[in-house]
Coordinates of C-alpha atoms (C1' of nucleotides) in Angstrom, one line a residue:
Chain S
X1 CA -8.1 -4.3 -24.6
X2 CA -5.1 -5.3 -26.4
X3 CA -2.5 -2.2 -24.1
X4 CA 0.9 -2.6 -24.7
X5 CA 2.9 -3.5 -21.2
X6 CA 1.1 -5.9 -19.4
X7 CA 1.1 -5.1 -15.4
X8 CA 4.1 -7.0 -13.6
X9 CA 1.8 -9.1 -11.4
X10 CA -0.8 -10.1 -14.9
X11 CA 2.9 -11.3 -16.4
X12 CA 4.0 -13.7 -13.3
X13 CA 0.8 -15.5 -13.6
X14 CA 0.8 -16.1 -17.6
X15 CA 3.2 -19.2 -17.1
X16 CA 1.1 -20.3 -14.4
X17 CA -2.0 -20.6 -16.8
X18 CA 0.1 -21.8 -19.4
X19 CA 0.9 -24.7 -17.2
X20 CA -3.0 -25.1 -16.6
X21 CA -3.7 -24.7 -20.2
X22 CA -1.4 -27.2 -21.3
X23 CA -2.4 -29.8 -18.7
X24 CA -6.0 -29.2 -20.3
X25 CA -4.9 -29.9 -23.5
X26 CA -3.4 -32.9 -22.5
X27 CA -6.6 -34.0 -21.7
X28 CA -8.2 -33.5 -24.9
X29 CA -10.2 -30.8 -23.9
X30 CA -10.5 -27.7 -26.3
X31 CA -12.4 -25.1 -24.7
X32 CA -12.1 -23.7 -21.3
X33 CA -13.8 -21.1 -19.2
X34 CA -11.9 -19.0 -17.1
X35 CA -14.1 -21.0 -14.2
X36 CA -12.2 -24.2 -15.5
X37 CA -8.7 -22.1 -15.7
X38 CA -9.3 -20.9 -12.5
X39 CA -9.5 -24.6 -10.7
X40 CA -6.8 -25.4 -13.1
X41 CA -4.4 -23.0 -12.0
X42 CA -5.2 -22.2 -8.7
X43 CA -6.3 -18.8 -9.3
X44 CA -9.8 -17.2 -9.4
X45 CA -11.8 -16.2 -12.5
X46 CA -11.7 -12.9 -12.6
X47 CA -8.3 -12.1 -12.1
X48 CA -7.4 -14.7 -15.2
X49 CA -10.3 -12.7 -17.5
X50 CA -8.7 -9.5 -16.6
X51 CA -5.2 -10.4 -17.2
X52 CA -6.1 -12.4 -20.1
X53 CA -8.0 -9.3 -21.5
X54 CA -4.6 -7.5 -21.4
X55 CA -3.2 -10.0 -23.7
X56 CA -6.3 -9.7 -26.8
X57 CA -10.2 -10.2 -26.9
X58 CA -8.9 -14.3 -27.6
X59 CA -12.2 -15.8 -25.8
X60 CA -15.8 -16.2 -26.8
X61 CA -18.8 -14.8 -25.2
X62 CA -20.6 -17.9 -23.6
X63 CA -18.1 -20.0 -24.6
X64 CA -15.0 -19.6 -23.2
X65 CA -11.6 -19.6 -24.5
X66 CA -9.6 -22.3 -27.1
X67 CA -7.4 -24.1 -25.3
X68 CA -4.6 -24.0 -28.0
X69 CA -5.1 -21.2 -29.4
X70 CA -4.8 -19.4 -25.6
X71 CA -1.8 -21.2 -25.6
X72 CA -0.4 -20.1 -28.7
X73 CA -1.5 -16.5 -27.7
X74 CA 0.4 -16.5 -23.8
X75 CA 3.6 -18.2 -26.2
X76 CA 3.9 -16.1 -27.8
X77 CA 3.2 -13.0 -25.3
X78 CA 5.8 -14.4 -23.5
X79 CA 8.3 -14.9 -25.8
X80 CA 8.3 -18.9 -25.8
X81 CA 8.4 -18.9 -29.5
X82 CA 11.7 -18.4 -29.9
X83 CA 14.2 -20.5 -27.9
X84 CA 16.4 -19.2 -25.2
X85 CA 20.0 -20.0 -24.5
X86 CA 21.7 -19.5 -20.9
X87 CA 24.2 -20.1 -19.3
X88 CA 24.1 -22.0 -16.3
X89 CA 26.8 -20.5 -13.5
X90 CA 27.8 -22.8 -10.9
X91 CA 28.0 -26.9 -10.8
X92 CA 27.8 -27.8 -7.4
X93 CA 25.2 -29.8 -6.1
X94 CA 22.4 -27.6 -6.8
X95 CA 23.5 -26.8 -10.3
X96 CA 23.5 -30.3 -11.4
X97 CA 20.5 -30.7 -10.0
X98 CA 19.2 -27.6 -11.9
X99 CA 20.8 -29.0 -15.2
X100 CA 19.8 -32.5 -14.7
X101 CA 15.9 -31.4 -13.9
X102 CA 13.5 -32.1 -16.2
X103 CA 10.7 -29.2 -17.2
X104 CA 13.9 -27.4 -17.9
X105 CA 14.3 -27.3 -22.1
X106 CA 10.7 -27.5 -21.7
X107 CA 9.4 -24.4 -22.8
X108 CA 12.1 -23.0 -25.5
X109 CA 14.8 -22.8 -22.5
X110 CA 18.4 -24.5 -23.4
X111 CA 21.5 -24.7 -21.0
X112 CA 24.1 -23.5 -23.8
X113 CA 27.0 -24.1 -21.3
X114 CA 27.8 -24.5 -17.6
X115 CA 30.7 -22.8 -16.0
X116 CA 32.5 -23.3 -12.7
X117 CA 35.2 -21.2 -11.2
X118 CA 36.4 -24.6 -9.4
X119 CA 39.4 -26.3 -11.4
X120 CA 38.3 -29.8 -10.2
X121 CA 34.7 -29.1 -12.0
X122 CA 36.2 -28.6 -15.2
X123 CA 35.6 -31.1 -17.7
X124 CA 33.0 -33.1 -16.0
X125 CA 30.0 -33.8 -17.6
X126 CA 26.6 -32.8 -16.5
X127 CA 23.9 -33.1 -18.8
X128 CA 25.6 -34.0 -21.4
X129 CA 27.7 -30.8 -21.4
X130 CA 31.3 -29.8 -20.4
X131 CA 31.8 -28.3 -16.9
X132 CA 33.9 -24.9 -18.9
X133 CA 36.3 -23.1 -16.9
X134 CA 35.0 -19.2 -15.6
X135 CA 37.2 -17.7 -17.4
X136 CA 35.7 -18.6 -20.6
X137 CA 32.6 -16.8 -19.6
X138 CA 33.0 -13.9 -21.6
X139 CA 33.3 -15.6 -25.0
X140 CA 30.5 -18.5 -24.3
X141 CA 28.1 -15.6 -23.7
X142 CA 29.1 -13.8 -26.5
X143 CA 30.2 -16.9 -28.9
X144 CA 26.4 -18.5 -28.0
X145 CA 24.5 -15.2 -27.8
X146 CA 23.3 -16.2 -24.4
X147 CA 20.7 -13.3 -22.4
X148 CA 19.9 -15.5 -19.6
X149 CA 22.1 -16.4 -17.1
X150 CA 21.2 -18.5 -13.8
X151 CA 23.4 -18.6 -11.2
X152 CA 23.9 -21.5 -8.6
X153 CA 26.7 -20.1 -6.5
X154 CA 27.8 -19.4 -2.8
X155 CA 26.2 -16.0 -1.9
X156 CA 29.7 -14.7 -1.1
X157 CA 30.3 -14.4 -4.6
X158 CA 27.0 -13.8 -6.2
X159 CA 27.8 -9.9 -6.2
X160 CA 31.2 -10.5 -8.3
X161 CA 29.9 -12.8 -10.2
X162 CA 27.0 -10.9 -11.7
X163 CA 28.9 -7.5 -12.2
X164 CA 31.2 -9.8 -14.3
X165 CA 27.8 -11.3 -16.6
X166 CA 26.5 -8.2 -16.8
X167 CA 29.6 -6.9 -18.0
X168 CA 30.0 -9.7 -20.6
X169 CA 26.4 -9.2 -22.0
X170 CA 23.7 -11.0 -19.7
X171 CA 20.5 -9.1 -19.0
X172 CA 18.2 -11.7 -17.2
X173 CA 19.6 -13.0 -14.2
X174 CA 17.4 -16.0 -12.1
X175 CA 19.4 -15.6 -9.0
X176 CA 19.6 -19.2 -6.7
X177 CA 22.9 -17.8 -4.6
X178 CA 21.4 -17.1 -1.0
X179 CA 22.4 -13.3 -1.2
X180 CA 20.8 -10.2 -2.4
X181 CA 22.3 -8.7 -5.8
X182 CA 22.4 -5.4 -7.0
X183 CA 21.9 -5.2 -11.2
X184 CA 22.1 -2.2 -13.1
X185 CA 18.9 -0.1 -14.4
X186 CA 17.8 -2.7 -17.6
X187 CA 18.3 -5.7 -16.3
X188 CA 16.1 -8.2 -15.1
X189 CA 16.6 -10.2 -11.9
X190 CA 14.7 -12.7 -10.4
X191 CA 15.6 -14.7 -7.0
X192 CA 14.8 -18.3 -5.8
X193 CA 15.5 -18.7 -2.3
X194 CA 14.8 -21.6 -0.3
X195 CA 15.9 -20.0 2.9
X196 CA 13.8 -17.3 2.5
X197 CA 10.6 -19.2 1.3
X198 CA 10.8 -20.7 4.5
X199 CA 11.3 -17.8 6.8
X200 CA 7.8 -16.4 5.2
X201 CA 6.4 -20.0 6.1
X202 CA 7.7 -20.0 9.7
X203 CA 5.8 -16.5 10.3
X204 CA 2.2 -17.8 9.4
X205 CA 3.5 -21.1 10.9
X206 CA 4.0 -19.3 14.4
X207 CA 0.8 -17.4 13.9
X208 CA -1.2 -20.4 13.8
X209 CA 0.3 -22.1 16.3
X210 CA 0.2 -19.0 18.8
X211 CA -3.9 -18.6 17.7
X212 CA -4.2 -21.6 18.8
X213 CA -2.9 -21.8 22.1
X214 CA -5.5 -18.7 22.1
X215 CA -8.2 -21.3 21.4
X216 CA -7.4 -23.4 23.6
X217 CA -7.4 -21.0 26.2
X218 CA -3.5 -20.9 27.2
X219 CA -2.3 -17.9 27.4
X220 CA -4.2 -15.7 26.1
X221 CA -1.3 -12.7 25.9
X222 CA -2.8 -10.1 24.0
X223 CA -6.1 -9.7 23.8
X224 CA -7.7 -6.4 22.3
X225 CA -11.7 -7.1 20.8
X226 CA -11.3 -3.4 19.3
X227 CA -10.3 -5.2 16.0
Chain U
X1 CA 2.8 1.3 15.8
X2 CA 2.7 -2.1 16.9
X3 CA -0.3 -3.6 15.1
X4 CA -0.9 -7.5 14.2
X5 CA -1.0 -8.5 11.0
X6 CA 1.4 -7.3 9.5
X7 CA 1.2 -6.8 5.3
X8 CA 2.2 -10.0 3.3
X9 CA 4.5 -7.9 1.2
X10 CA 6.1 -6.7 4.2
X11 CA 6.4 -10.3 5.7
X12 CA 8.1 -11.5 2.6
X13 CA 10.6 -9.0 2.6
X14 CA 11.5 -9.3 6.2
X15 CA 14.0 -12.4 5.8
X16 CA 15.6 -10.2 3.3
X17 CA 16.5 -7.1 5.6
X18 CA 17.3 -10.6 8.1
X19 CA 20.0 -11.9 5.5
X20 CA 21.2 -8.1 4.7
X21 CA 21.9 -7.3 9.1
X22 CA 23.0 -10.5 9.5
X23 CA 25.7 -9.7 7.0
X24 CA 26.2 -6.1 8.3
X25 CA 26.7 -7.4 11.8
X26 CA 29.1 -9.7 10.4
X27 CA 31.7 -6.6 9.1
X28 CA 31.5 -5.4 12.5
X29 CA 29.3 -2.4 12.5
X30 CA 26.8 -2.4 15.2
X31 CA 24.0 0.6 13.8
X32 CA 22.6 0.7 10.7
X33 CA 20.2 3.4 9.0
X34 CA 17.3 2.7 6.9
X35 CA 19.5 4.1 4.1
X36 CA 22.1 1.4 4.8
X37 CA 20.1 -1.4 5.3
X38 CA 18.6 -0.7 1.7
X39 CA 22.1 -0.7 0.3
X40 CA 22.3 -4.6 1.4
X41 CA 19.0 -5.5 1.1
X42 CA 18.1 -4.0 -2.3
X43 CA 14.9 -2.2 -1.0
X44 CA 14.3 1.2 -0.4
X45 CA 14.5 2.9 2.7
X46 CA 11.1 4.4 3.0
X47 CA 9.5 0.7 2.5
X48 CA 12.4 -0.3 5.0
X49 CA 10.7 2.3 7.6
X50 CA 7.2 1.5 6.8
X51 CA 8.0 -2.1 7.4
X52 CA 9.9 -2.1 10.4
X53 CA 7.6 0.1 11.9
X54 CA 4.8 -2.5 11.7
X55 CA 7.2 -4.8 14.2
X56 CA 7.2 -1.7 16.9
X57 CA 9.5 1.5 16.9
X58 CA 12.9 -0.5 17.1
X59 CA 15.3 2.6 15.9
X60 CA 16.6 5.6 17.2
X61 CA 16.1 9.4 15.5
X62 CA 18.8 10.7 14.0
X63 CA 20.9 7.9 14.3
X64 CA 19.3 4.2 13.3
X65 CA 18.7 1.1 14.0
X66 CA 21.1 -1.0 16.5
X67 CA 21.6 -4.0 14.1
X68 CA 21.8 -6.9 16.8
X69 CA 18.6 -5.8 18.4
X70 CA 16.6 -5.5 15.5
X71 CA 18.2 -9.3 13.8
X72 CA 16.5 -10.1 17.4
X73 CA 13.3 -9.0 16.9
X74 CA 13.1 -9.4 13.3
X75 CA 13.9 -13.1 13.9
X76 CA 11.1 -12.9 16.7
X77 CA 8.6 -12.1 14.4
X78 CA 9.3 -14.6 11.9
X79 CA 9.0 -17.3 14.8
X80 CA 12.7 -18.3 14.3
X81 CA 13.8 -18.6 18.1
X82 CA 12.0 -21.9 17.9
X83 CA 13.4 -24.8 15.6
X84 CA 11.5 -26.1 12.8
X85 CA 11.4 -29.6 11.5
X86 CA 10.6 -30.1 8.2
X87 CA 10.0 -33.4 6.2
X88 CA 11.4 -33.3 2.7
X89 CA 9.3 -35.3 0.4
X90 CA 11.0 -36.5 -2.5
X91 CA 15.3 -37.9 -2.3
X92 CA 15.9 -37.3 -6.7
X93 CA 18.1 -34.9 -8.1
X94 CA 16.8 -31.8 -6.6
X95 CA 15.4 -32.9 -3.2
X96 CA 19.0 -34.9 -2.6
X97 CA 20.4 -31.0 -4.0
X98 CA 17.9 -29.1 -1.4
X99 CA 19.1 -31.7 0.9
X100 CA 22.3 -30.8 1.1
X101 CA 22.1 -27.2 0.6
X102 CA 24.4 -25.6 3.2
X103 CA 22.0 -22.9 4.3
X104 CA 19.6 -24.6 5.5
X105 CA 20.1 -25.6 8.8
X106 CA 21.1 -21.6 8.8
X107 CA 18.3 -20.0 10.7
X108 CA 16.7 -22.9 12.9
X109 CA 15.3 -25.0 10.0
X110 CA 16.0 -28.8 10.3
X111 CA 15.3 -31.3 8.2
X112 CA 14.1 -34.2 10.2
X113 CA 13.0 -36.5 7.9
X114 CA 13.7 -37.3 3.7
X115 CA 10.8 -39.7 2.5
X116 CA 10.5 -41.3 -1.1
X117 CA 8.0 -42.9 -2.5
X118 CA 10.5 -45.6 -5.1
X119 CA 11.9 -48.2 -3.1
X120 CA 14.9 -48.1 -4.8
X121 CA 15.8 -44.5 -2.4
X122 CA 14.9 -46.8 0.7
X123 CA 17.4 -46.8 2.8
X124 CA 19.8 -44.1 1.0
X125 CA 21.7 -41.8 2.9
X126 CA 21.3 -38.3 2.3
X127 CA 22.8 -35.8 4.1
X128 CA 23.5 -37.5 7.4
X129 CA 19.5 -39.0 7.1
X130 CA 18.3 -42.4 5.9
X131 CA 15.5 -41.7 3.0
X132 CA 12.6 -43.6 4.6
X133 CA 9.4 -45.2 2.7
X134 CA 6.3 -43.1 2.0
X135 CA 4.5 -45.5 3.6
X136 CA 5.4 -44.1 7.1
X137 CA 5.2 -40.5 6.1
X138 CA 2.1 -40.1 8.7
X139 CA 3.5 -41.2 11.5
X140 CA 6.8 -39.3 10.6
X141 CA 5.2 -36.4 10.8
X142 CA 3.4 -37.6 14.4
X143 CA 6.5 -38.7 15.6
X144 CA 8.6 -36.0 15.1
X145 CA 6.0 -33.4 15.0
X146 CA 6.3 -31.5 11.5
X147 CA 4.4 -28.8 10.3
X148 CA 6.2 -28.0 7.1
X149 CA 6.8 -29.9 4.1
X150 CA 9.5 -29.2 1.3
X151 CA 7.6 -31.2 -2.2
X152 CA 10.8 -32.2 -4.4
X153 CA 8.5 -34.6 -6.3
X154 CA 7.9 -34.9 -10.1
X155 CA 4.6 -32.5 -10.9
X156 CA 2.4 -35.3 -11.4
X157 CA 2.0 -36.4 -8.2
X158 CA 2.1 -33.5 -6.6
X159 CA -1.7 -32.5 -5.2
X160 CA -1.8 -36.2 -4.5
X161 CA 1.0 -35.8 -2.3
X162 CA -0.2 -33.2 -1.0
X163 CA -3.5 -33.9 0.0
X164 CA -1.8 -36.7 2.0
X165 CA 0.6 -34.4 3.7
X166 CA -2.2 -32.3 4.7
X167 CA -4.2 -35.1 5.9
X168 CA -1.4 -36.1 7.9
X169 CA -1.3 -32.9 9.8
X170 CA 1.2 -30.9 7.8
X171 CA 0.1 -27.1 7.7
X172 CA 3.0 -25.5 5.5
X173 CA 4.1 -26.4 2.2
X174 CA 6.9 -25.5 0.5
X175 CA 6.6 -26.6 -3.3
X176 CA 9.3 -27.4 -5.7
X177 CA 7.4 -29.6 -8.0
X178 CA 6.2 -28.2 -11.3
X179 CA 2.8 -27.9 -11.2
X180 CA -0.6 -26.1 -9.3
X181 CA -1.4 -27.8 -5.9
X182 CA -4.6 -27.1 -4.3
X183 CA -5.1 -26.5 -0.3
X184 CA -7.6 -26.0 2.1
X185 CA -8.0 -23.0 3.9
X186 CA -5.7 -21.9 6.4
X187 CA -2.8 -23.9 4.8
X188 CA 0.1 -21.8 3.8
X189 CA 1.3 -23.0 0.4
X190 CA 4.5 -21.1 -1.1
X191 CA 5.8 -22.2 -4.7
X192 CA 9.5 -22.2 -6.5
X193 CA 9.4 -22.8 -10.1
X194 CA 12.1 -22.7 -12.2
X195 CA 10.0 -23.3 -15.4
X196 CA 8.4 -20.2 -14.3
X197 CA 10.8 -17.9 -13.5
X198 CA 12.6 -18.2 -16.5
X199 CA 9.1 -17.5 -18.6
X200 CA 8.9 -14.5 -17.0
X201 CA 12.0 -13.5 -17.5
X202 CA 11.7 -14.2 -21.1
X203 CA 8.5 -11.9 -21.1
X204 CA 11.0 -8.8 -20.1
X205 CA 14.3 -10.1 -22.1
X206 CA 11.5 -10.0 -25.7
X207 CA 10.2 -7.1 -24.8
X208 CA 14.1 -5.6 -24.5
X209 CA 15.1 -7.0 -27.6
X210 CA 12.0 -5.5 -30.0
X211 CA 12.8 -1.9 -28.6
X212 CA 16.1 -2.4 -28.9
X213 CA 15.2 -2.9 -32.2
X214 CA 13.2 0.0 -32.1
X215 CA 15.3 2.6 -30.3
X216 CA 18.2 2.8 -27.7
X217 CA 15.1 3.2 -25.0
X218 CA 16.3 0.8 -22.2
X219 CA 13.1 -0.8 -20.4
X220 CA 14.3 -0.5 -16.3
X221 CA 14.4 -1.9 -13.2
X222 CA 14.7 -5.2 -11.4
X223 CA 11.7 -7.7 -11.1
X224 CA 10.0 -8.8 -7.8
X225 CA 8.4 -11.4 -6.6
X226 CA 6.7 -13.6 -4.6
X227 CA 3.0 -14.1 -4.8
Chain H
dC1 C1' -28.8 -18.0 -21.5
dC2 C1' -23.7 -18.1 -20.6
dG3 C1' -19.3 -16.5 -20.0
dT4 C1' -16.3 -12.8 -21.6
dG5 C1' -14.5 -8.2 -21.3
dT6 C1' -14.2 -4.2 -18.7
dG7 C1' -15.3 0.1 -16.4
dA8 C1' -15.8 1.3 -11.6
dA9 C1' -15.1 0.3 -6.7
dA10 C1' -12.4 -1.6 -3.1
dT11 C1' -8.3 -3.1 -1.4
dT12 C1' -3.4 -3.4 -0.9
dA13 C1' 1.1 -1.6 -1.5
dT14 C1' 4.4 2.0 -2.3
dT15 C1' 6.2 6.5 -2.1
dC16 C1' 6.3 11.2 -0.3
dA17 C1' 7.4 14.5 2.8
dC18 C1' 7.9 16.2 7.2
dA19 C1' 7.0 16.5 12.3
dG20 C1' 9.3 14.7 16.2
dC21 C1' 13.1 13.1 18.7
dC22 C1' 17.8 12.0 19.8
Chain E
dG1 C1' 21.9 17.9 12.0
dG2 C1' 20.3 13.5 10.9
dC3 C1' 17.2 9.7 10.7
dT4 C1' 13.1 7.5 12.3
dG5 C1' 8.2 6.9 12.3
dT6 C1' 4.1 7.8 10.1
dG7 C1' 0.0 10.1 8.2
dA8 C1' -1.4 11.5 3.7
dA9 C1' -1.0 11.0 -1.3
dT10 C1' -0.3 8.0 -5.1
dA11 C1' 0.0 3.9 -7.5
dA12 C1' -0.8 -0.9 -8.3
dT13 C1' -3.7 -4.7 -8.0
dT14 C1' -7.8 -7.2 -7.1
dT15 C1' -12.6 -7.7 -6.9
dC16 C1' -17.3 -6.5 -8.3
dA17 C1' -21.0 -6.5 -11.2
dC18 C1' -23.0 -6.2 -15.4
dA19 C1' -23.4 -4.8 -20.4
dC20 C1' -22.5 -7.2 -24.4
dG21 C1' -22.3 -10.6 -28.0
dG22 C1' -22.2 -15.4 -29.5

DNA sequence: CCGTGTGAAATTATTCACAGCC
DNA sequence: GGCTGTGAATAATTTCACACGG
């Protein structure tokens, strides 16, 4: 099909079967069916051959797709063929934790610098880089040509904090401060938040356990057969 | 309109409008509109309406939403009036980082138990908790009667894991690990990858950066999530 | 044959726009 | 007058099912 702008939910799921993909390679295998992607990846068929079919006509009829040259294809879709500087905001624990963790340089991604507002931060080394001091931010960002910023921060200051990247240049933002932040029209923002993950767990959590009370015939509450 | 079942999207974006009142009621003002609430939440106020009206008709025409009442039902709905244990598999970098992460505890989530499989963690402290052997995991999870798991465990033994949890009687899973986990029906799996994240970022801060090239045409809008 | 690629259908989610009520 | 609640319209996404080509 071969459409420029790939729909939003096609794009979240490219790293996932790049992850799938890669694991195949690993295991010497060279050609995959979407079937094989799909228990791979954890999800189904058709939604990989229709996203994939956004990306290029890269498979074979009856045979499936090359493994690395699928790979080379989603790369380079999503932009892994050039490496990525950012800047990593915030060394507390879940910062170092961030920097020290592995998959990180993994796919093309480099920490360029980490930067703390705390004074007693600065110096220390974490990952084998400097703890700099916030105020630097402006000139790391521009000095290192850095897009990608990922902040580990308290949510009270997640808001300041990004109006001041933004300012200084950043346009991706992968937001781990437990607070929602506004960006500008342009910019990109992703959020990872552990607090919330869970809330959305609780509800299906309470569900089940509420159904089966149900089943096991206490209380049945609410009960309405018309759907 | 008081149906079950209410959307996933709108489930997932229920702790947010939870954080955003939660922070309103906190500066004192006690009613909030739909027009407000988007302000803090980052979501627009028609969703905002659609959404809450799936929990029951909690505001008031011409005047909004009393922000106390609606935390309470909001937090209702998501089962958070109960506590929830949670066993955190995994005492490295990150899981000792999760461990410790202030907001946790925040809205009736409790770790009650850090397991590890390397002996070496035995015994560690971490945040208040002694990091106890895998060994014991099922009768952890008996004991203290968990039905959610946090995986901070490297990505390649994570469906192993996994499949033990689940056999174990865990029914949630919250996974930090970098790779695709399989579960049976009727178990909720939710996933946080910062590998992932990033690529898609990347996807958005390429595709900025060839029409920049192009023209001063700025690509819009903030990314969102979840699935 | 087999598995991709893709229109078309079905489903899910978002946005619109305004009647209804405070 | 202002803001909710919600049907109806629109858009996005997923699933179906099968023609097509290796």
């Amino acid at each position: 099909m071969r459409s420029r702008q790939i729909p939003e939910a096609s794009v979240a799921r490219l790293p996932v079967y790049l992850r799938g993909l890669v694991d195949i390679a690993e295991s010497g295998t060279t050609t995959v069916s979407s079937e094989e992607l799909a228990r791979a990846s954890g999800v189904n068929s058709a939604k990989i051959r229709k996203d994939l079919s956004y990306l290029g006509s890269y498979g074979t009829r009856g045979v499936g797709y090359d493994v690395d040259y699928l790979i080379t294809q989603i790369s380079r879709e999503l932009g892994l063929t050039q490496d990525w500087a950012t800047i990593l905001v915030g060394a507390g624990n879940l910062g170092r934790a961030l920097a020290n963790y592995g998959g990180f340089a993994d796919r093309g991604f480099r920490i360029a610098a980490i930067v703390d507002a705390a004074e007693s931060k600065h110096g220390l080394a974490v990952a084998g880089l400097e703890v700099q001091p916030m105020d630097e931010v402006e000139q790391i960002i521009k000095a290192e040509d850095i897009a990608i910023a990922i902040l580990a921060i308290p949510g009270g200051v997640a808001q300041d904090v990004t109006d001041r990247l933004v300012g200084a240049g950043i346009t991706s933002i992968l937001n781990f401060a437990p607070a929602v932040i506004q960006v500008p029209p342009g910019i990109s923002l992703r959020k990872v938040d552990l607090s919330i993950e869970l809330q959305i767990l609780a509800y299906y959590e309470q569900r089940r356990q509420v159904s089966a009370h149900v089943r096991a015939g206490v209380t049945p509450h609410v009960l309405d057969d018309s759907r």
